[in-house]
Amino acid sequence: DFTTLNYTLDQPGYVGSVTVYDALGQLTRRLLRNESLPTTGFVQWDGTNESGRKAAVGYYVFYIEVFRPSGGERSQYKKTVVVGARL
């Protein structure tokens, strides 16, 4: 199982980072680190942490940061997701 974060940027030339944190604010996984982004795309998280183990059931926050090196524009976003388990 996985979750997908879709995005659309208004102009080309953005660089972005996407990091997943748990409900306590601790780093769970870095999905992108200062990577060049196309104007439309997606990022997927398979629910694993930096060690490759399944993340615990609970709330997680995607912290998304995009910036344009040429124009100095910077934007930050947060998106909450929930990791659940089958009964």
CSV table of C-alpha atoms in Angstrom, one decimal:
chain,number,residue,atom,x,y,z
A,1,ASP,CA,0.0,0.0,0.0
A,2,PHE,CA,1.1,3.6,-0.6
A,3,THR,CA,-0.2,7.1,-0.7
A,4,THR,CA,0.3,9.5,-3.6
A,5,LEU,CA,0.9,13.3,-3.5
A,6,ASN,CA,0.0,14.9,-6.8
A,7,TYR,CA,1.2,18.4,-7.6
A,8,THR,CA,1.0,21.1,-10.3
A,9,LEU,CA,3.4,24.1,-10.4
A,10,ASP,CA,2.7,27.3,-12.2
A,11,GLN,CA,6.1,27.6,-13.8
A,12,PRO,CA,9.1,25.4,-14.6
A,13,GLY,CA,12.4,25.7,-12.7
A,14,TYR,CA,11.3,24.7,-9.2
A,15,VAL,CA,13.4,22.6,-6.9
A,16,GLY,CA,11.6,20.7,-4.1
A,17,SER,CA,11.9,18.6,-1.0
A,18,VAL,CA,9.3,16.3,0.6
A,19,THR,CA,9.8,15.0,4.1
A,20,VAL,CA,7.4,12.8,6.2
A,21,TYR,CA,7.2,13.4,9.9
A,22,ASP,CA,5.2,11.5,12.6
A,23,ALA,CA,2.7,13.1,14.9
A,24,LEU,CA,5.5,13.9,17.4
A,25,GLY,CA,7.4,15.8,14.7
A,26,GLN,CA,10.1,13.2,14.4
A,27,LEU,CA,11.6,12.5,10.9
A,28,THR,CA,10.1,9.4,9.4
A,29,ARG,CA,11.2,9.5,5.8
A,30,ARG,CA,12.8,11.9,3.2
A,31,LEU,CA,11.1,11.3,-0.1
A,32,LEU,CA,12.8,14.1,-2.1
A,33,ARG,CA,15.8,16.3,-1.3
A,34,ASN,CA,16.3,19.4,-3.4
A,35,GLU,CA,15.3,17.7,-6.6
A,36,SER,CA,14.4,19.4,-9.8
A,37,LEU,CA,10.6,19.2,-10.3
A,38,PRO,CA,8.6,19.1,-13.6
A,39,THR,CA,5.5,21.3,-13.6
A,40,THR,CA,3.2,18.4,-12.9
A,41,GLY,CA,4.0,15.2,-11.1
A,42,PHE,CA,3.6,13.1,-8.1
A,43,VAL,CA,5.5,11.7,-5.1
A,44,GLN,CA,4.6,8.3,-3.5
A,45,TRP,CA,5.2,7.1,0.0
A,46,ASP,CA,5.0,3.4,0.7
A,47,GLY,CA,4.6,3.8,4.4
A,48,THR,CA,8.2,2.9,5.3
A,49,ASN,CA,10.7,4.8,7.4
A,50,GLU,CA,14.3,5.7,6.6
A,51,SER,CA,15.3,2.1,7.7
A,52,GLY,CA,12.9,0.5,5.3
A,53,ARG,CA,10.6,-0.7,8.1
A,54,LYS,CA,6.8,-0.1,8.1
A,55,ALA,CA,5.8,3.0,9.9
A,56,ALA,CA,3.6,2.7,12.9
A,57,VAL,CA,-0.2,3.2,12.7
A,58,GLY,CA,-1.0,6.9,13.2
A,59,TYR,CA,-1.0,10.4,11.7
A,60,TYR,CA,1.9,11.7,9.6
A,61,VAL,CA,2.6,15.1,8.0
A,62,PHE,CA,4.1,15.6,4.6
A,63,TYR,CA,6.2,18.7,4.7
A,64,ILE,CA,6.6,20.1,1.2
A,65,GLU,CA,9.0,22.9,0.3
A,66,VAL,CA,9.4,24.2,-3.3
A,67,PHE,CA,11.6,27.1,-4.4
A,68,ARG,CA,12.9,28.7,-7.6
A,69,PRO,CA,16.6,29.2,-7.4
A,70,SER,CA,16.4,31.8,-10.2
A,71,GLY,CA,13.6,33.9,-8.8
A,72,GLY,CA,14.0,33.3,-5.0
A,73,GLU,CA,10.3,32.3,-4.7
A,74,ARG,CA,9.7,29.8,-1.9
A,75,SER,CA,6.6,28.0,-0.8
A,76,GLN,CA,5.9,25.6,2.0
A,77,TYR,CA,2.9,23.2,2.5
A,78,LYS,CA,1.8,20.6,5.0
A,79,LYS,CA,-0.5,17.7,4.2
A,80,THR,CA,-1.7,15.2,6.8
A,81,VAL,CA,-2.1,11.5,6.0
A,82,VAL,CA,-3.1,8.5,8.2
A,83,VAL,CA,-1.4,5.1,8.2
A,84,GLY,CA,-3.8,2.4,9.2
A,85,ALA,CA,-3.8,-1.4,9.6
A,86,ARG,CA,-6.1,-4.1,8.5
A,87,LEU,CA,-8.3,-5.7,11.1
